[in-house]
PDB file of C-alpha atoms in Angstrom:
ATOM      1  CA  MET A   1      -0.029  -0.020   0.013  1.00 80.00           C
ATOM      2  CA  HIS A   2       1.399   3.400  -1.084  1.00 87.00           C
ATOM      3  CA  TYR A   3       0.365   6.558   0.767  1.00 91.00           C
ATOM      4  CA  VAL A   4       0.441   9.681  -1.470  1.00 93.00           C
ATOM      5  CA  THR A   5       1.779  12.579   0.643  1.00 91.00           C
ATOM      6  CA  GLU A   6       1.134  16.322   0.458  1.00 88.00           C
ATOM      7  CA  ASP A   7       4.802  16.872  -0.562  1.00 86.00           C
ATOM      8  CA  GLU A   8       4.379  14.471  -3.502  1.00 89.00           C
ATOM      9  CA  LEU A   9       1.244  16.415  -4.681  1.00 90.00           C
ATOM     10  CA  ARG A  10       2.973  19.767  -4.233  1.00 84.00           C
ATOM     11  CA  GLU A  11       5.956  18.707  -6.192  1.00 83.00           C
ATOM     12  CA  ALA A  12       3.752  17.451  -8.981  1.00 87.00           C
ATOM     13  CA  TYR A  13       1.605  20.543  -8.931  1.00 85.00           C
ATOM     14  CA  GLY A  14       4.679  22.822  -8.953  1.00 79.00           C
ATOM     15  CA  THR A  15       5.923  21.023 -12.086  1.00 82.00           C
ATOM     16  CA  CYS A  16       2.653  21.071 -13.981  1.00 86.00           C
ATOM     17  CA  PRO A  17      -0.500  22.516 -12.335  1.00 84.00           C
ATOM     18  CA  PHE A  18      -3.565  20.261 -12.637  1.00 87.00           C
ATOM     19  CA  GLU A  19      -7.292  20.615 -11.967  1.00 88.00           C
ATOM     20  CA  LYS A  20      -8.187  16.921 -11.498  1.00 91.00           C
ATOM     21  CA  TYR A  21      -6.395  14.090  -9.700  1.00 92.00           C
ATOM     22  CA  LYS A  22      -7.061  10.406  -9.834  1.00 91.00           C
ATOM     23  CA  LEU A  23      -5.550   8.314  -7.101  1.00 91.00           C
ATOM     24  CA  PRO A  24      -3.522   5.330  -8.474  1.00 88.00           C
ATOM     25  CA  GLU A  25      -4.723   1.856  -7.658  1.00 85.00           C
ATOM     26  CA  ASP A  26      -3.536   0.391  -4.350  1.00 86.00           C
ATOM     27  CA  ALA A  27      -2.823   3.867  -3.057  1.00 90.00           C
ATOM     28  CA  ARG A  28      -4.427   6.195  -0.499  1.00 90.00           C
ATOM     29  CA  LEU A  29      -4.149   9.866   0.383  1.00 92.00           C
ATOM     30  CA  THR A  30      -2.674  10.959   3.739  1.00 90.00           C
ATOM     31  CA  PRO A  31      -4.913  13.549   5.427  1.00 87.00           C
ATOM     32  CA  SER A  32      -2.578  16.385   4.676  1.00 86.00           C
ATOM     33  CA  ALA A  33      -2.533  15.322   0.926  1.00 90.00           C
ATOM     34  CA  ARG A  34      -6.269  15.235   0.821  1.00 88.00           C
ATOM     35  CA  GLN A  35      -6.454  18.680   2.497  1.00 83.00           C
ATOM     36  CA  PHE A  36      -4.061  20.077  -0.108  1.00 84.00           C
ATOM     37  CA  LEU A  37      -6.395  18.895  -2.971  1.00 89.00           C
ATOM     38  CA  ILE A  38      -9.368  20.429  -1.199  1.00 85.00           C
ATOM     39  CA  ASP A  39      -7.563  23.749  -0.543  1.00 76.00           C
ATOM     40  CA  PHE A  40      -6.435  24.051  -4.106  1.00 80.00           C
ATOM     41  CA  ARG A  41      -9.933  23.231  -5.464  1.00 83.00           C
ATOM     42  CA  ILE A  42      -8.635  20.162  -7.271  1.00 88.00           C
ATOM     43  CA  GLU A  43     -11.179  17.464  -8.164  1.00 90.00           C
ATOM     44  CA  PHE A  44     -10.134  14.031  -6.953  1.00 88.00           C
ATOM     45  CA  GLU A  45     -11.540  10.513  -6.787  1.00 80.00           C
ATOM     46  CA  GLY A  46     -10.361   7.078  -5.739  1.00 70.00           C
ATOM     47  CA  ASP A  47      -9.943   7.661  -1.935  1.00 63.00           C
ATOM     48  CA  GLU A  48     -13.186   6.142  -0.724  1.00 56.00           C
ATOM     49  CA  ARG A  49     -11.604   4.859   2.502  1.00 49.00           C
ATOM     50  CA  GLY A  50      -9.795   8.095   3.257  1.00 47.00           C
ATOM     51  CA  PRO A  51     -10.837  10.786   5.808  1.00 44.00           C
ATOM     52  CA  LYS A  52     -13.789  12.921   4.759  1.00 44.00           C
ATOM     53  CA  PRO A  53     -13.585  16.691   4.610  1.00 45.00           C
ATOM     54  CA  HIS A  54     -16.225  19.056   5.972  1.00 41.00           C
ATOM     55  CA  GLY A  55     -17.411  19.517   2.383  1.00 42.00           C
ATOM     56  CA  GLU A  56     -17.009  17.398  -0.748  1.00 43.00           C
ATOM     57  CA  ALA A  57     -14.486  18.540  -3.365  1.00 37.00           C
ATOM     58  CA  ARG A  58     -15.978  20.313  -6.332  1.00 36.00           C
ATOM     59  CA  GLY A  59     -17.394  17.935  -8.953  1.00 37.00           C
ATOM     60  CA  ILE A  60     -16.978  14.733  -6.864  1.00 36.00           C
ATOM     61  CA  HIS A  61     -20.067  13.164  -5.379  1.00 38.00           C
ATOM     62  CA  GLY A  62     -20.012  10.565  -2.744  1.00 39.00           C
ATOM     63  CA  GLY A  63     -21.827   7.196  -2.798  1.00 40.00           C
ATOM     64  CA  PRO A  64     -24.351   6.020  -0.256  1.00 39.00           C
ATOM     65  CA  HIS A  65     -23.823   7.344   3.242  1.00 37.00           C
ATOM     66  CA  ARG A  66     -21.628   5.212   5.547  1.00 38.00           C
ATOM     67  CA  GLU A  67     -19.573   5.699   8.585  1.00 43.00           C
ATOM     68  CA  PRO A  68     -16.340   7.393   7.522  1.00 39.00           C
ATOM     69  CA  THR A  69     -13.065   5.714   8.465  1.00 47.00           C
ATOM     70  CA  VAL A  70      -9.414   6.638   8.543  1.00 60.00           C
ATOM     71  CA  ASP A  71      -6.567   4.219   8.113  1.00 73.00           C
ATOM     72  CA  LEU A  72      -4.189   4.974  11.021  1.00 87.00           C
ATOM     73  CA  GLY A  73      -1.434   3.399   8.829  1.00 87.00           C
ATOM     74  CA  ALA A  74      -1.321   6.837   7.127  1.00 86.00           C
ATOM     75  CA  LEU A  75      -0.633   8.439  10.585  1.00 91.00           C
ATOM     76  CA  VAL A  76       2.327   5.979  11.094  1.00 93.00           C
ATOM     77  CA  PHE A  77       3.558   6.925   7.590  1.00 91.00           C
ATOM     78  CA  ASP A  78       3.430  10.599   8.362  1.00 91.00           C
ATOM     79  CA  ALA A  79       5.065  10.061  11.756  1.00 96.00           C
ATOM     80  CA  ASN A  80       7.907   8.033  10.174  1.00 96.00           C
ATOM     81  CA  LEU A  81       8.659  10.971   7.840  1.00 94.00           C
ATOM     82  CA  LEU A  82       8.505  13.618  10.533  1.00 97.00           C
ATOM     83  CA  GLY A  83      10.499  11.393  12.855  1.00 98.00           C
ATOM     84  CA  ALA A  84      13.392  11.309  10.362  1.00 98.00           C
ATOM     85  CA  ARG A  85      13.152  15.051  10.035  1.00 98.00           C
ATOM     86  CA  LEU A  86      13.278  15.534  13.788  1.00 98.00           C
ATOM     87  CA  ARG A  87      16.315  13.249  14.109  1.00 98.00           C
ATOM     88  CA  LEU A  88      18.183  15.310  11.490  1.00 98.00           C
ATOM     89  CA  LEU A  89      17.336  18.422  13.513  1.00 98.00           C
ATOM     90  CA  ALA A  90      18.477  16.738  16.686  1.00 98.00           C
ATOM     91  CA  ARG A  91      21.931  15.932  15.154  1.00 98.00           C
ATOM     92  CA  ARG A  92      22.320  19.535  13.948  1.00 98.00           C
ATOM     93  CA  ALA A  93      21.220  21.026  17.255  1.00 98.00           C
ATOM     94  CA  LEU A  94      23.735  18.916  19.122  1.00 98.00           C
ATOM     95  CA  GLY A  95      26.298  21.252  20.676  1.00 97.00           C
ATOM     96  CA  VAL A  96      24.052  24.329  19.980  1.00 97.00           C
ATOM     97  CA  ASP A  97      20.982  23.557  22.103  1.00 98.00           C
ATOM     98  CA  ASN A  98      21.505  20.116  23.768  1.00 98.00           C
ATOM     99  CA  THR A  99      18.058  20.204  25.404  1.00 97.00           C
ATOM    100  CA  VAL A 100      16.318  20.475  22.022  1.00 98.00           C
ATOM    101  CA  ALA A 101      18.767  17.859  20.655  1.00 98.00           C
ATOM    102  CA  ARG A 102      18.023  15.250  23.319  1.00 98.00           C
ATOM    103  CA  ARG A 103      14.266  15.675  23.329  1.00 97.00           C
ATOM    104  CA  THR A 104      13.817  15.789  19.544  1.00 98.00           C
ATOM    105  CA  GLU A 105      16.009  12.695  19.140  1.00 98.00           C
ATOM    106  CA  ARG A 106      13.796  10.860  21.734  1.00 96.00           C
ATOM    107  CA  VAL A 107      10.579  11.724  19.991  1.00 97.00           C
ATOM    108  CA  GLY A 108      12.073  11.545  16.459  1.00 97.00           C
ATOM    109  CA  ARG A 109      13.339   7.979  17.058  1.00 97.00           C
ATOM    110  CA  LEU A 110       9.986   6.921  18.469  1.00 96.00           C
ATOM    111  CA  TRP A 111       8.131   8.320  15.427  1.00 97.00           C
ATOM    112  CA  GLN A 112      10.652   7.023  12.904  1.00 97.00           C
ATOM    113  CA  GLU A 113      10.670   3.519  14.318  1.00 97.00           C
ATOM    114  CA  ALA A 114       6.903   3.218  14.681  1.00 96.00           C
ATOM    115  CA  ARG A 115       5.299   0.351  12.797  1.00 95.00           C
ATOM    116  CA  SER A 116       1.713   0.647  14.154  1.00 93.00           C
ATOM    117  CA  ALA A 117      -0.363   3.425  15.610  1.00 91.00           C
ATOM    118  CA  SER A 118      -0.038   2.133  19.013  1.00 89.00           C
ATOM    119  CA  ASP A 119       3.716   2.545  18.825  1.00 93.00           C
ATOM    120  CA  LEU A 120       3.129   6.322  18.727  1.00 90.00           C
ATOM    121  CA  VAL A 121       1.542   6.415  22.193  1.00 83.00           C
ATOM    122  CA  THR A 122       4.286   6.690  24.767  1.00 70.00           C
ATOM    123  CA  ALA A 123       4.097   5.633  28.379  1.00 55.00           C
ATOM    124  CA  ASP A 124       4.526   9.358  29.360  1.00 54.00           C
ATOM    125  CA  GLY A 125       2.356  10.597  26.544  1.00 49.00           C
ATOM    126  CA  HIS A 126      -1.053  12.018  27.181  1.00 49.00           C
ATOM    127  CA  ALA A 127      -3.955  13.323  25.100  1.00 50.00           C
ATOM    128  CA  ASP A 128      -5.331  16.572  26.162  1.00 59.00           C
ATOM    129  CA  PRO A 129      -9.019  16.714  24.914  1.00 52.00           C
ATOM    130  CA  ALA A 130      -9.020  20.431  25.350  1.00 55.00           C
ATOM    131  CA  GLY A 131      -5.719  20.859  23.536  1.00 68.00           C
ATOM    132  CA  GLY A 132      -5.265  21.506  19.938  1.00 85.00           C
ATOM    133  CA  PRO A 133      -2.596  21.295  17.188  1.00 90.00           C
ATOM    134  CA  PRO A 134       0.481  23.611  17.247  1.00 94.00           C
ATOM    135  CA  GLY A 135       0.058  27.360  16.933  1.00 94.00           C
ATOM    136  CA  PRO A 136       1.654  29.617  14.309  1.00 95.00           C
ATOM    137  CA  THR A 137       5.202  29.030  13.216  1.00 96.00           C
ATOM    138  CA  PRO A 138       7.723  31.256  14.941  1.00 97.00           C
ATOM    139  CA  VAL A 139       9.793  33.557  12.689  1.00 97.00           C
ATOM    140  CA  PRO A 140      13.329  33.981  14.033  1.00 97.00           C
ATOM    141  CA  THR A 141      14.958  37.381  13.838  1.00 96.00           C
ATOM    142  CA  PHE A 142      17.381  37.655  10.910  1.00 97.00           C
ATOM    143  CA  ASP A 143      20.539  38.312  12.828  1.00 96.00           C
ATOM    144  CA  ALA A 144      24.156  36.963  12.471  1.00 95.00           C
ATOM    145  CA  GLY A 145      24.027  36.181  16.151  1.00 95.00           C
ATOM    146  CA  ILE A 146      21.290  33.627  15.770  1.00 96.00           C
ATOM    147  CA  HIS A 147      22.580  30.181  14.783  1.00 97.00           C
ATOM    148  CA  PRO A 148      21.153  28.683  11.501  1.00 97.00           C
ATOM    149  CA  VAL A 149      19.761  25.745  13.427  1.00 98.00           C
ATOM    150  CA  PHE A 150      17.145  27.940  14.967  1.00 98.00           C
ATOM    151  CA  PHE A 151      15.895  28.772  11.480  1.00 98.00           C
ATOM    152  CA  GLU A 152      15.737  24.967  10.771  1.00 98.00           C
ATOM    153  CA  MET A 153      13.713  24.642  14.015  1.00 98.00           C
ATOM    154  CA  ALA A 154      11.156  26.998  12.559  1.00 98.00           C
ATOM    155  CA  SER A 155      10.978  24.978   9.372  1.00 98.00           C
ATOM    156  CA  VAL A 156      10.441  21.695  11.252  1.00 98.00           C
ATOM    157  CA  HIS A 157       7.792  23.479  13.451  1.00 98.00           C
ATOM    158  CA  ALA A 158       5.875  24.334  10.241  1.00 95.00           C
ATOM    159  CA  GLN A 159       6.011  20.885   8.906  1.00 94.00           C
ATOM    160  CA  ILE A 160       4.826  19.277  12.101  1.00 96.00           C
ATOM    161  CA  GLY A 161       2.084  21.818  12.523  1.00 94.00           C
ATOM    162  CA  ARG A 162       0.802  21.216   9.007  1.00 90.00           C
ATOM    163  CA  TYR A 163       0.467  17.456   9.645  1.00 90.00           C
ATOM    164  CA  ALA A 164      -0.893  17.803  13.126  1.00 91.00           C
ATOM    165  CA  ARG A 165      -3.589  20.151  11.950  1.00 89.00           C
ATOM    166  CA  SER A 166      -4.637  17.722   9.226  1.00 86.00           C
ATOM    167  CA  TRP A 167      -4.892  14.861  11.686  1.00 88.00           C
ATOM    168  CA  ALA A 168      -6.757  16.998  14.206  1.00 87.00           C
ATOM    169  CA  ARG A 169      -9.393  17.502  11.541  1.00 82.00           C
ATOM    170  CA  ALA A 170      -9.350  13.858  10.507  1.00 81.00           C
ATOM    171  CA  LYS A 171     -10.033  12.843  14.105  1.00 83.00           C
ATOM    172  CA  GLU A 172     -13.689  13.754  13.643  1.00 77.00           C
ATOM    173  CA  SER A 173     -14.068  10.745  11.436  1.00 74.00           C
ATOM    174  CA  LEU A 174     -12.637   8.246  13.926  1.00 82.00           C
ATOM    175  CA  GLY A 175     -14.034   6.036  16.600  1.00 88.00           C
ATOM    176  CA  PRO A 176     -13.198   6.563  20.260  1.00 89.00           C
ATOM    177  CA  ASP A 177     -10.072   4.304  20.368  1.00 89.00           C
ATOM    178  CA  GLU A 178      -8.609   5.690  17.109  1.00 89.00           C
ATOM    179  CA  ALA A 179      -9.388   9.284  18.123  1.00 90.00           C
ATOM    180  CA  ARG A 180      -7.498   8.635  21.411  1.00 90.00           C
ATOM    181  CA  VAL A 181      -4.424   7.598  19.545  1.00 91.00           C
ATOM    182  CA  VAL A 182      -4.549  10.532  17.186  1.00 91.00           C
ATOM    183  CA  SER A 183      -5.152  12.934  20.143  1.00 92.00           C
ATOM    184  CA  ALA A 184      -2.126  11.575  21.913  1.00 92.00           C
ATOM    185  CA  TRP A 185       0.017  12.032  18.780  1.00 94.00           C
ATOM    186  CA  VAL A 186      -1.274  15.587  18.123  1.00 94.00           C
ATOM    187  CA  SER A 187      -0.585  16.307  21.842  1.00 93.00           C
ATOM    188  CA  GLU A 188       2.945  15.115  21.484  1.00 94.00           C
ATOM    189  CA  ALA A 189       3.466  17.103  18.175  1.00 96.00           C
ATOM    190  CA  THR A 190       2.226  20.219  19.940  1.00 96.00           C
ATOM    191  CA  THR A 191       4.658  19.655  22.864  1.00 95.00           C
ATOM    192  CA  VAL A 192       7.538  19.267  20.395  1.00 97.00           C
ATOM    193  CA  CYS A 193       6.515  22.530  18.591  1.00 97.00           C
ATOM    194  CA  GLU A 194       6.308  24.390  21.952  1.00 97.00           C
ATOM    195  CA  LEU A 195       9.803  23.182  22.780  1.00 98.00           C
ATOM    196  CA  LEU A 196      11.065  24.628  19.433  1.00 98.00           C
ATOM    197  CA  GLU A 197       9.185  27.897  20.065  1.00 98.00           C
ATOM    198  CA  GLU A 198      10.896  28.309  23.445  1.00 98.00           C
ATOM    199  CA  ALA A 199      14.331  27.519  22.043  1.00 98.00           C
ATOM    200  CA  ILE A 200      13.855  30.066  19.300  1.00 98.00           C
ATOM    201  CA  SER A 201      12.681  32.727  21.750  1.00 97.00           C
ATOM    202  CA  ASN A 202      15.597  32.063  24.070  1.00 97.00           C
ATOM    203  CA  ALA A 203      18.073  32.352  21.226  1.00 96.00           C
ATOM    204  CA  GLU A 204      16.632  35.740  20.309  1.00 96.00           C
ATOM    205  CA  GLU A 205      16.855  36.991  23.838  1.00 94.00           C
ATOM    206  CA  GLU A 206      20.569  36.201  23.944  1.00 91.00           C
ATOM    207  CA  VAL A 207      21.334  38.303  20.894  1.00 85.00           C
TER     208      VAL A 207
END
């Protein structure tokens, strides 16, 4: 099973813009990829088992009503990608901000090595029902005194936030158990982003 990601769609769209998209056989859209198609008003079909948006995409009509479902395998796929990105950030932050390096390595390894959705729920993790996805991405001050790794932290924050917001929306289509897993992951993603926000803020104060 291949999961088509938002990055794949953005790259294809950047090469040659399109108004319609047909999902290949034996493939599914990740929530962020589906949201990209909706946001860009691109007609699409072939993702009957994917998460449902608040409104149907223009020109695409659904079949008989049925309980929407989300394959949490797509969450694992997204987490694997973000985990690899976090671990790269952790390596680059080592020696610059060791607190960020250690914590992003811990979470990044967990996400990168996950093989099932349950692997994403840590013993010390928690789902905050009242909590939400990460806030706006911080914008570091352009100053020679601020190490480039803090700009990379902002980039990673933006990536995690984009995926977390997509999954927070997709949670509406899940049953209680699946929603709990997604809530826990979104909560962890928000915690990581808050760590990056604090690190960037501290770096700016030291300039």
